[in-house]
Tab-separated table of N, CA and C in Angstrom:
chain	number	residue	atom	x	y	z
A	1	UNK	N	109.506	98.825	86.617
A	1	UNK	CA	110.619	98.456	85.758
A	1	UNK	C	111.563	97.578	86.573
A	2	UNK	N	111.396	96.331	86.575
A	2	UNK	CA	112.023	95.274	86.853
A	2	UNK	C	113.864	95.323	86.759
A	3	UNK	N	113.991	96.274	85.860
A	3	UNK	CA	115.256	95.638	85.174
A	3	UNK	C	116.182	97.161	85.960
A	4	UNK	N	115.543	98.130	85.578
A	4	UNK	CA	115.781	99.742	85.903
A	4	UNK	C	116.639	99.644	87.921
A	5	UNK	N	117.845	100.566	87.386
A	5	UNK	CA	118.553	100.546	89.051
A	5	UNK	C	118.056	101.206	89.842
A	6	UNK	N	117.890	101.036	91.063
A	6	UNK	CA	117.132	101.820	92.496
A	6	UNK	C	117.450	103.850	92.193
A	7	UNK	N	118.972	103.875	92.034
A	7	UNK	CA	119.081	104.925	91.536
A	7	UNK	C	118.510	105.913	89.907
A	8	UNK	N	117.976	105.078	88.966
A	8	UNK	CA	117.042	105.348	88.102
A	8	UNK	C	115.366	105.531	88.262
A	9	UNK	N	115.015	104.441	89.324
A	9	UNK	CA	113.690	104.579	89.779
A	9	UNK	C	113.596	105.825	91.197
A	10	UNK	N	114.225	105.825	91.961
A	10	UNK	CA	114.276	107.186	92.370
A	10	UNK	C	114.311	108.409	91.438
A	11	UNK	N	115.001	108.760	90.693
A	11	UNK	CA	114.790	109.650	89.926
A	11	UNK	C	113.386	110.484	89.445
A	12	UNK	N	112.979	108.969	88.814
A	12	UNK	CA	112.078	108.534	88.083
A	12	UNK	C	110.774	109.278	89.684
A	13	UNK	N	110.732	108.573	90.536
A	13	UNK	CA	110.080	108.479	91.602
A	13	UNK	C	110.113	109.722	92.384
A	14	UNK	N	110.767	110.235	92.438
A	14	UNK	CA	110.791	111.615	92.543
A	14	UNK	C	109.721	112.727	91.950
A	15	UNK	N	109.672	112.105	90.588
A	15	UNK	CA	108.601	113.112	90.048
A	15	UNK	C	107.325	112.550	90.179
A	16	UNK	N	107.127	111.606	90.134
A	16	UNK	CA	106.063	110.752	90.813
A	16	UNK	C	105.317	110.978	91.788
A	17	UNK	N	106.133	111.407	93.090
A	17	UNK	CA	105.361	111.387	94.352
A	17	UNK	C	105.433	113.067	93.829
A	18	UNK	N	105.793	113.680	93.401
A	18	UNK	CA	105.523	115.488	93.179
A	18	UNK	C	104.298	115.280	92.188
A	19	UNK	N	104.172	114.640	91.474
A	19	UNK	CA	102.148	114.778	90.501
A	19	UNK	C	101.828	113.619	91.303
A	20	UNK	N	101.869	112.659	92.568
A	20	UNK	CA	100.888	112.085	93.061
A	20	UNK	C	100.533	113.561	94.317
A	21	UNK	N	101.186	114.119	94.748
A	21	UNK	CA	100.709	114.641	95.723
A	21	UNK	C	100.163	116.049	95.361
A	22	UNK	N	100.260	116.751	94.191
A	22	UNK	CA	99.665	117.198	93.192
A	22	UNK	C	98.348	117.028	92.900
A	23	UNK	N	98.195	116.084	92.577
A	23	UNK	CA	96.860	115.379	92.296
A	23	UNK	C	95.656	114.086	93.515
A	24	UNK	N	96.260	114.178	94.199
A	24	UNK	CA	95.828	113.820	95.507
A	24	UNK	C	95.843	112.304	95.651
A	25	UNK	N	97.047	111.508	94.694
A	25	UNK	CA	96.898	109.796	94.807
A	25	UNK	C	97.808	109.564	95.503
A	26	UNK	N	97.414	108.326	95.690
A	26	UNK	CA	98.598	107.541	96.616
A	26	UNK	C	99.636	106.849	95.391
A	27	UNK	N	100.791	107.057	95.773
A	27	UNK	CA	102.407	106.276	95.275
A	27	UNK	C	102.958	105.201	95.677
A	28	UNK	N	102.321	103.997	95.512
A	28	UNK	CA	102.946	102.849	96.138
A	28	UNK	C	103.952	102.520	95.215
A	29	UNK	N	105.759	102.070	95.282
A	29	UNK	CA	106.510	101.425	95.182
A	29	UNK	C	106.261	99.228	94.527
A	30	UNK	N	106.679	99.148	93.761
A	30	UNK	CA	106.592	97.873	93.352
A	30	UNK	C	107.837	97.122	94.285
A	31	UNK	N	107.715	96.621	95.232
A	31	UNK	CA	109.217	95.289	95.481
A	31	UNK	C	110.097	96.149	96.398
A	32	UNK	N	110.744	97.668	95.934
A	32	UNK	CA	112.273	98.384	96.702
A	32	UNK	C	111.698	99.067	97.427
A	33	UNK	N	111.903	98.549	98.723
A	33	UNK	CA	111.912	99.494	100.088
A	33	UNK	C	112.590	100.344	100.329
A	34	UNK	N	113.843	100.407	99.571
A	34	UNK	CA	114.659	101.134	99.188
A	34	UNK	C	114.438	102.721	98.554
A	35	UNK	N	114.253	102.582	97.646
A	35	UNK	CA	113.631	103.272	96.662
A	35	UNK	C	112.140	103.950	97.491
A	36	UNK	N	111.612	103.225	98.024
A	36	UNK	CA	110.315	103.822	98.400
A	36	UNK	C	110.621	104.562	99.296
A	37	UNK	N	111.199	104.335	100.190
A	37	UNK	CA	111.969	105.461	101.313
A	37	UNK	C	112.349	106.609	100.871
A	38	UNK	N	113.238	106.529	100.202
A	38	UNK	CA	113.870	107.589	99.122
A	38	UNK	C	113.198	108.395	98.140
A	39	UNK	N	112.002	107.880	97.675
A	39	UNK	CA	111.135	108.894	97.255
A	39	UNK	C	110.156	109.458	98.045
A	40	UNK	N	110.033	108.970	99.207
A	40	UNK	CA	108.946	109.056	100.050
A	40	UNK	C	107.348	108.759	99.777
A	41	UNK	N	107.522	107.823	99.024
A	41	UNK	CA	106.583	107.054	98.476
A	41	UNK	C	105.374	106.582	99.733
A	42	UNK	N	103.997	106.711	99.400
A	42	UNK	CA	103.181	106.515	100.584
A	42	UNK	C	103.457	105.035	101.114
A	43	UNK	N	104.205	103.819	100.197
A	43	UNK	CA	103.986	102.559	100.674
A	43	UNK	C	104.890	101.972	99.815
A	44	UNK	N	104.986	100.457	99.735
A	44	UNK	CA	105.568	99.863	99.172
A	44	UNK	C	104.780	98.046	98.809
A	45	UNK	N	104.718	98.252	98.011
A	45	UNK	CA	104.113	96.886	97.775
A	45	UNK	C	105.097	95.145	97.364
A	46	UNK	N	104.716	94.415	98.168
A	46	UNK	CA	105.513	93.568	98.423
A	46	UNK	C	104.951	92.062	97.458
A	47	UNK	N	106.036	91.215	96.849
A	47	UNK	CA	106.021	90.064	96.401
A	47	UNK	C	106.150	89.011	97.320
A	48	UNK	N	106.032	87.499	96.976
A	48	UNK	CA	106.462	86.758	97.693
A	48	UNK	C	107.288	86.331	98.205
A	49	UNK	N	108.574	86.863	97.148
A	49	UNK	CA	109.913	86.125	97.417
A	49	UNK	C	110.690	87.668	98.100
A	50	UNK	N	109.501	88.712	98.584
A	50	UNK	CA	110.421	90.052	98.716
A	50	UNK	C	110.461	90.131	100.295
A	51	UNK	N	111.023	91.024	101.108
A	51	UNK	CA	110.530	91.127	102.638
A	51	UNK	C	109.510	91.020	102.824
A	52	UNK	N	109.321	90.815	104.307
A	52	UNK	CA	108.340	91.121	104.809
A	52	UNK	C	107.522	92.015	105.372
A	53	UNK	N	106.351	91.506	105.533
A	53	UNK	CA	105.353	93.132	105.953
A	53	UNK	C	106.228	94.362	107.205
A	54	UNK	N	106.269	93.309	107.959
A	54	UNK	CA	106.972	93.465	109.420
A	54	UNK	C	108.137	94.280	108.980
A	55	UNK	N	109.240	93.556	108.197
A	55	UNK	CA	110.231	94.268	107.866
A	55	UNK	C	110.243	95.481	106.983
A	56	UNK	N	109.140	95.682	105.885
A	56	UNK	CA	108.854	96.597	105.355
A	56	UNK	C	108.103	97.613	106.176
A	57	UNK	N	107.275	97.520	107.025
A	57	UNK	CA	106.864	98.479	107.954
A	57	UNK	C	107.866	99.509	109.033
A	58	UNK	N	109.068	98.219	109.355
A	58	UNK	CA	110.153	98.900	110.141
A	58	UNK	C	110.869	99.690	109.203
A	59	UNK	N	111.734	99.452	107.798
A	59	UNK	CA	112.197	100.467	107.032
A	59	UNK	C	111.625	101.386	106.827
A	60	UNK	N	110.315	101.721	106.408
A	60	UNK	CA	109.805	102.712	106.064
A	60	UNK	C	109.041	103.540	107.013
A	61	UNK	N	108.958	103.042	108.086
A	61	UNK	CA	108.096	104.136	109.038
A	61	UNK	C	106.513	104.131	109.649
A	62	UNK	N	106.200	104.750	110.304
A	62	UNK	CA	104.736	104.738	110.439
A	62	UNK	C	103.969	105.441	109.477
A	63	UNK	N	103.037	105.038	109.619
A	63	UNK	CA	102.280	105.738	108.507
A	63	UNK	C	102.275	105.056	107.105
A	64	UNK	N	103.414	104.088	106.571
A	64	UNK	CA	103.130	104.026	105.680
A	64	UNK	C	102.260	102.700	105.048
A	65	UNK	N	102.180	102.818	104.001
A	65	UNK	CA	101.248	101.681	103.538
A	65	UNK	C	102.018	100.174	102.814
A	66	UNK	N	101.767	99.034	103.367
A	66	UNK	CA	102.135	97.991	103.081
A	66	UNK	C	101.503	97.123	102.438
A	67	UNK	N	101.774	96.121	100.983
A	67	UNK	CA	100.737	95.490	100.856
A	67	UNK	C	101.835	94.151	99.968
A	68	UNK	N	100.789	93.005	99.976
A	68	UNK	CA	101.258	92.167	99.580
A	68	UNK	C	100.942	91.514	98.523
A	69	UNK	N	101.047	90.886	97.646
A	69	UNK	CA	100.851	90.153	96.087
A	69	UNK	C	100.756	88.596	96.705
A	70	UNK	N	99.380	87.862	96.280
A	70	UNK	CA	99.126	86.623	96.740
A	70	UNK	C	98.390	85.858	95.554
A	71	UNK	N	99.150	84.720	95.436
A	71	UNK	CA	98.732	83.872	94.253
A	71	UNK	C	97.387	82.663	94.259
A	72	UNK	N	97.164	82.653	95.369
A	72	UNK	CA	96.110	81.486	95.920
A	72	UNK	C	95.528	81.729	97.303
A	73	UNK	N	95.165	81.415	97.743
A	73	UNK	CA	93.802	80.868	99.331
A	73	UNK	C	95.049	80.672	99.726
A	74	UNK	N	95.775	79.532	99.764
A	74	UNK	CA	96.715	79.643	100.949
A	74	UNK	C	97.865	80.794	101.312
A	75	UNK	N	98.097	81.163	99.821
A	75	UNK	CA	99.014	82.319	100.555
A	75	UNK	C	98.036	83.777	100.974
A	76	UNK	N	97.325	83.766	100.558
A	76	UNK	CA	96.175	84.875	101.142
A	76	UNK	C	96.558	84.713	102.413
A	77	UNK	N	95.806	83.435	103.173
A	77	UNK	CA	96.196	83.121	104.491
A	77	UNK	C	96.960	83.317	104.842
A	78	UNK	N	98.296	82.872	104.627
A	78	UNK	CA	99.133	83.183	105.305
A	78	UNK	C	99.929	84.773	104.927
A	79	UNK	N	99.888	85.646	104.057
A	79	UNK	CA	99.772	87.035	103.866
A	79	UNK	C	98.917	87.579	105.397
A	80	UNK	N	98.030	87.343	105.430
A	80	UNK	CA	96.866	87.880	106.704
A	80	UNK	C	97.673	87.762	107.774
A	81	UNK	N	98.245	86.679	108.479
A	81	UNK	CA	99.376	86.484	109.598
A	81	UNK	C	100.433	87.776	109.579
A	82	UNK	N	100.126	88.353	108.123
A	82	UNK	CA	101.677	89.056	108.350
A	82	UNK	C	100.923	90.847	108.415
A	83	UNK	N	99.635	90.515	108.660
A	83	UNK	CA	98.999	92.014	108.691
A	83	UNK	C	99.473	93.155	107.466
A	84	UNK	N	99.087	92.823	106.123
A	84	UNK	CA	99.201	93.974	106.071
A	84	UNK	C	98.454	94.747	105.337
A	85	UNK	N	98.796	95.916	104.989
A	85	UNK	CA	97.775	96.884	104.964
A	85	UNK	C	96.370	96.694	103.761
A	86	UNK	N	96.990	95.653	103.111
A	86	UNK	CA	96.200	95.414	101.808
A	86	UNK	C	96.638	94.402	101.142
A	87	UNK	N	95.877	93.137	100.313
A	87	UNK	CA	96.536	92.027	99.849
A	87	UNK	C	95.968	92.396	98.074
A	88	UNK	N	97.018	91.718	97.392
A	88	UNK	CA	95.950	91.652	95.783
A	88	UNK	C	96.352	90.322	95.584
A	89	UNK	N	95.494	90.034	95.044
A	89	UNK	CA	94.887	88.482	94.363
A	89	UNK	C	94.771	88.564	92.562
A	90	UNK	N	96.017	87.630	92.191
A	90	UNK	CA	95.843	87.453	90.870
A	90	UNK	C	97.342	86.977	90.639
A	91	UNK	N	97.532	86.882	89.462
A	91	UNK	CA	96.647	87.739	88.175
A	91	UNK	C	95.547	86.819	87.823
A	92	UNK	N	94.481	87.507	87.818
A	92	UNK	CA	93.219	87.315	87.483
A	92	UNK	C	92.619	86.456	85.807
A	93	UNK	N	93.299	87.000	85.213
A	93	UNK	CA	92.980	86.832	83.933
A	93	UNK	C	95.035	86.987	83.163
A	94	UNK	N	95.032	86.209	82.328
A	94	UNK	CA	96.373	86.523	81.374
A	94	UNK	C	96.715	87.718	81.670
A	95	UNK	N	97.913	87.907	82.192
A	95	UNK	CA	98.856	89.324	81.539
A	95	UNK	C	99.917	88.975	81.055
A	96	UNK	N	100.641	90.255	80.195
A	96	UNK	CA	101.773	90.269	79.346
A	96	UNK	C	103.024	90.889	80.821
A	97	UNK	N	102.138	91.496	81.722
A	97	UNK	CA	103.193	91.869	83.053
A	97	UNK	C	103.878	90.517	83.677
A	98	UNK	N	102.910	89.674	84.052
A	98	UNK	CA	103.303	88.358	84.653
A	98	UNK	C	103.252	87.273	83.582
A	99	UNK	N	103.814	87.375	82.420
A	99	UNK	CA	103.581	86.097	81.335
A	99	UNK	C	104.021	84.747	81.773
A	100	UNK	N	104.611	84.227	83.321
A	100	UNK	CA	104.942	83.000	83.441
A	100	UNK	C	103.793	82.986	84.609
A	101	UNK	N	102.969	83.472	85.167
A	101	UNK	CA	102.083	83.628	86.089
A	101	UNK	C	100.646	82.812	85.247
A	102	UNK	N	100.454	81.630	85.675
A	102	UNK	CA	98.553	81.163	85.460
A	102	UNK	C	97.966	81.700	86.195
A	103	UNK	N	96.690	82.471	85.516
A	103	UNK	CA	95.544	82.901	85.978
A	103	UNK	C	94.985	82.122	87.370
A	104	UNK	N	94.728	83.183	88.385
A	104	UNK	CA	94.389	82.613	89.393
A	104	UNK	C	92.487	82.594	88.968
A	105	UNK	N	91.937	83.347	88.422
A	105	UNK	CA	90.752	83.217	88.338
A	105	UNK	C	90.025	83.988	89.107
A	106	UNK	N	88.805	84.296	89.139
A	106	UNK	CA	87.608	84.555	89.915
A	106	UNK	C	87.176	83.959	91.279
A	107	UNK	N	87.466	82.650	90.921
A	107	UNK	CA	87.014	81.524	91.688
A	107	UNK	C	88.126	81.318	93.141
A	108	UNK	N	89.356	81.726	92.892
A	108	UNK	CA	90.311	82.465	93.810
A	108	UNK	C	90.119	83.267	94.463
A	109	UNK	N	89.927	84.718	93.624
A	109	UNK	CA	89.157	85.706	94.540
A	109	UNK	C	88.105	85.711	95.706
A	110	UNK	N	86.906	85.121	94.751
A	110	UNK	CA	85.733	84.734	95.750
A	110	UNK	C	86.625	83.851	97.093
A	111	UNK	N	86.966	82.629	96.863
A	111	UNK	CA	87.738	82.298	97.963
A	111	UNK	C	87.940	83.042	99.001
A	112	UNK	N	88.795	83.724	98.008
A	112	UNK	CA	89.974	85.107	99.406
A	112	UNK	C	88.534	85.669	100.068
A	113	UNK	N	87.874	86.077	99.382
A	113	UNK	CA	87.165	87.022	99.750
A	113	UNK	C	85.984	86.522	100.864
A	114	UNK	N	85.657	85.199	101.060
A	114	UNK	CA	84.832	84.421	101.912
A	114	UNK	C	85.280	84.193	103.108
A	115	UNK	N	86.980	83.350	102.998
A	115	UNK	CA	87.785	83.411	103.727
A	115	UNK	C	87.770	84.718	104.838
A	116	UNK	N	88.434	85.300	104.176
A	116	UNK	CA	88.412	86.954	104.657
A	116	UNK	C	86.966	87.897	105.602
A	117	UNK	N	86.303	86.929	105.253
A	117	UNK	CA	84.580	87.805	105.745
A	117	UNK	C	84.876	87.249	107.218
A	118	UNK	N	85.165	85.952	107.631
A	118	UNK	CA	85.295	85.339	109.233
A	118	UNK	C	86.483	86.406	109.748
A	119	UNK	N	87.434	86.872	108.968
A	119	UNK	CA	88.556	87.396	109.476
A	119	UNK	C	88.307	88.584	110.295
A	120	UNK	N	88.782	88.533	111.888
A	120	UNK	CA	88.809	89.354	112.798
A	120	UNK	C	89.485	91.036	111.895
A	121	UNK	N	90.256	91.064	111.365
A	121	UNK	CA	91.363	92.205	111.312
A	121	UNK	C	90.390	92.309	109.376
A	122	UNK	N	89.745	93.142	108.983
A	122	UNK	CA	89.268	93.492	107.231
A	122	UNK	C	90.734	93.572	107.020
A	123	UNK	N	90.825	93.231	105.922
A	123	UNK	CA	92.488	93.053	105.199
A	123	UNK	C	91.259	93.376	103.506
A	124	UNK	N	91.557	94.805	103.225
A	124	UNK	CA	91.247	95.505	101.701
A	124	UNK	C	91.726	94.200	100.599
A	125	UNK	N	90.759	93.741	99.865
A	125	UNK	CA	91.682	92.874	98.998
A	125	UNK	C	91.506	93.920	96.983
A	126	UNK	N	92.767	93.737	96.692
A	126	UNK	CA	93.244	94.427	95.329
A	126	UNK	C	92.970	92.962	94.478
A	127	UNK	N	92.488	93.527	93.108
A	127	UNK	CA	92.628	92.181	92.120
A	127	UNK	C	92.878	92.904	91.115
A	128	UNK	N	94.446	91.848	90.409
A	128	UNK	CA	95.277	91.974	90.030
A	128	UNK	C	95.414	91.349	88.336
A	129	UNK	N	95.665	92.095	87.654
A	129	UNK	CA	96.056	90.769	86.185
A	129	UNK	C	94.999	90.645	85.108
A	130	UNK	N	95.287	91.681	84.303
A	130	UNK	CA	94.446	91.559	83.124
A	130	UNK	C	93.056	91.913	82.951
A	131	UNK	N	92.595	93.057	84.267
A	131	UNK	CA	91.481	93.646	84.894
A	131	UNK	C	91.749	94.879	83.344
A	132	UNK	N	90.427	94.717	83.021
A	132	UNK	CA	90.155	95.835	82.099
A	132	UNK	C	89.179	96.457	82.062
A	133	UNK	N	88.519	97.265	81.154
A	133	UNK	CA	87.279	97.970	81.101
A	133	UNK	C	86.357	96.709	81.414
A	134	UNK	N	86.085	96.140	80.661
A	134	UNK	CA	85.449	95.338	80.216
A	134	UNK	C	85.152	94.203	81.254
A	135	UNK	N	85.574	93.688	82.267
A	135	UNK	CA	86.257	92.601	83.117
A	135	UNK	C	86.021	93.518	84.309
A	136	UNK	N	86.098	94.505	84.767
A	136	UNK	CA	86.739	94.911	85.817
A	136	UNK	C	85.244	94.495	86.678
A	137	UNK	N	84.265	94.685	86.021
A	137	UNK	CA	82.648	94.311	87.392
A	137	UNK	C	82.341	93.234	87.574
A	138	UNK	N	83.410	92.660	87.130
A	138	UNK	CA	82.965	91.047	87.300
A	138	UNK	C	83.781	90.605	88.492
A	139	UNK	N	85.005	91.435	88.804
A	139	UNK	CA	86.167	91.113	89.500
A	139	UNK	C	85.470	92.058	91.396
A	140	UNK	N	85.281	93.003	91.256
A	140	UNK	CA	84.033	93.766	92.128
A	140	UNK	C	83.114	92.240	92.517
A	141	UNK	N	82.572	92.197	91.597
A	141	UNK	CA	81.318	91.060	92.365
A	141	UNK	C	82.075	89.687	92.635
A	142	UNK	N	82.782	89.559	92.660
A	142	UNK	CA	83.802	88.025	92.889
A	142	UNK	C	84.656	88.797	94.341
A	143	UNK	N	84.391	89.991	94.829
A	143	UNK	CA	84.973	90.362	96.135
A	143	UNK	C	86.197	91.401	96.092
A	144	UNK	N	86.312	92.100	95.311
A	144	UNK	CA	87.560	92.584	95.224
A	144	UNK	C	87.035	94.146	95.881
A	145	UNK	N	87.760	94.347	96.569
A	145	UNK	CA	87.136	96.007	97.477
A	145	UNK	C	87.807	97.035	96.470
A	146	UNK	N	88.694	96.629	95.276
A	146	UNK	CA	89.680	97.762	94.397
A	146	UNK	C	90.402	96.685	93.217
A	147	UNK	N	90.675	97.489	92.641
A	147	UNK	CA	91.315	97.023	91.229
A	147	UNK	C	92.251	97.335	90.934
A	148	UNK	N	93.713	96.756	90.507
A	148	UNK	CA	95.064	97.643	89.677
A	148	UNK	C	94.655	97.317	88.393
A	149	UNK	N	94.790	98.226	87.582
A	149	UNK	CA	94.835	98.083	86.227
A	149	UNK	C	96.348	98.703	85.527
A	150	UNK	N	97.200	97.822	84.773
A	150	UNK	CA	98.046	98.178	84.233
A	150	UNK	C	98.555	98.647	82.795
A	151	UNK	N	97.789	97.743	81.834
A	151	UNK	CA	98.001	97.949	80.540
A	151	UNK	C	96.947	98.428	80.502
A	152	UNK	N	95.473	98.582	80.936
A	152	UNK	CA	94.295	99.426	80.076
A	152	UNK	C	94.185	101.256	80.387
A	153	UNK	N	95.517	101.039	81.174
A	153	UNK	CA	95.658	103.002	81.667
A	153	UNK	C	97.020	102.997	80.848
A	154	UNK	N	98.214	101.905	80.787
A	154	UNK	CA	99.087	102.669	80.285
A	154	UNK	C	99.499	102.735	78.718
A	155	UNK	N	98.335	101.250	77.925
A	155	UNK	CA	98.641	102.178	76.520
A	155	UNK	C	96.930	102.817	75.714
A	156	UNK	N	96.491	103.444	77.380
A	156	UNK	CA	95.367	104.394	76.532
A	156	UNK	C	96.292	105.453	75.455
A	157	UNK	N	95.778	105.784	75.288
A	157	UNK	CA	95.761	107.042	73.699
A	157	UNK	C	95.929	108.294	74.652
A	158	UNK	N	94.461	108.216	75.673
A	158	UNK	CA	94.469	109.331	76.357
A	158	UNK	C	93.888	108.562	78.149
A	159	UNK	N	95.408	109.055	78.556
A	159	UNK	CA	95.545	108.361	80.291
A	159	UNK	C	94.524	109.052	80.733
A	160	UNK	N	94.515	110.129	81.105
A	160	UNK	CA	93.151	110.406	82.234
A	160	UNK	C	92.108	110.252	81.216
A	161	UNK	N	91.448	110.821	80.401
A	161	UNK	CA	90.135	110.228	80.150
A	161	UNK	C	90.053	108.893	80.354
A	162	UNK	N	91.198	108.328	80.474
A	162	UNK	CA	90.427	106.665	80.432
A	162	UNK	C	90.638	106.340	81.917
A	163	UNK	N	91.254	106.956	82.782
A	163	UNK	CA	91.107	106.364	83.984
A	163	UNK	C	89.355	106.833	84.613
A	164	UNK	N	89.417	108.188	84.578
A	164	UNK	CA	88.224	108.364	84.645
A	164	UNK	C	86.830	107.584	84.014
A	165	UNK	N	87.273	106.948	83.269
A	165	UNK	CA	86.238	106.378	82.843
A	165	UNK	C	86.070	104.617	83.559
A	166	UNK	N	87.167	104.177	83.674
A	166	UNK	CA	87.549	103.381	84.651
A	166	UNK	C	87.070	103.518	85.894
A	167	UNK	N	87.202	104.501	86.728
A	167	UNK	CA	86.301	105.222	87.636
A	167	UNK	C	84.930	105.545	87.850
A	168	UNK	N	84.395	105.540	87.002
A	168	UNK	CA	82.953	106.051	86.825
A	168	UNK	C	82.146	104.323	86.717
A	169	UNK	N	82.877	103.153	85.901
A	169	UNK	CA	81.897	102.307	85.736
A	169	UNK	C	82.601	101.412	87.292
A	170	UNK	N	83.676	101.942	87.925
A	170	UNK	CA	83.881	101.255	89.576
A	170	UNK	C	82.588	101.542	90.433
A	171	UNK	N	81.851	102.970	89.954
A	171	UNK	CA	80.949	103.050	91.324
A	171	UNK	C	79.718	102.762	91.412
């Protein structure tokens, strides 16, 4: 929630990391390092125009998980310079999350993902943006080591049956 105050998403985040650790997932933070601290969120995931890895690693501590949002091959690249724990590539396909965002494509991914094979340091790559049931094995074979999915878990009917099922055609 973009719009929502640090003191609302804590709240919010609070109960969050109590059914992620409940249920044995990880809680990454969108953008507030802030906020992620404060809930004790496993990580915080970072934009382009947000801190940096470096600086997000020093606020929050050891241990935690850092990752970055990359729109193309070159910022992939230069994301990798900044080590961190995990990059995603997209949005992949149209979303209604990023509606001023053009599809980076497949053909992006593969990129990252070729790029990335010479790379001394594996950097996990996430693909991002309009990944659905339907889409999601195509995004796997174009290089993606994991998937976020946003709208096809959050207006299921029924959230866990459908993540699970999401799950089952990942392996």
């Amino acid at each position: 929630d973009k719009e929502a105050s640090d003191a609302d998403l804590v709240r919010v985040g609070k109960t969050i990391r109590a059914l992620s650790k409940k249920y044995g997932a990880i809680f990454i933070v969108d953008d507030r390092i802030p906020v992620a601290k404060k809930t004790g969120a496993d990580g915080v995931h970072l934009g382009q125009r947000d801190a940096t890895v470096k600086e997000a690693h020093r606020k929050l501590g050891k241990g935690k998980i850092v990752g970055k949002s990359t729109h193309s091959l070159k910022q992939a690249l230069a994301a990798a310079k900044e080590k961190p724990d995990y990059i995603s590539v997209g949005p992949l396909y149209r979303t209604p999350t990023k509606p001023d965002y053009e599809p980076v494509g497949l053909s992006t991914l593969k990129a990252v993902k070729k790029a990335f094979a010479g790379h001394r340091m594996a950097i996990p790559i996430v693909a991002i943006g309009g990944i659905t049931y339907s889409n999601m094995a195509k995004a796997f074979r174009a290089g993606a080591d994991s998937i976020a999915v946003v709208r096809e878990v959050s207006q299921a009917e029924n959230v866990e049956e459908k993540v699970m099922h999401l799950r089952g055609k990942a392996r």
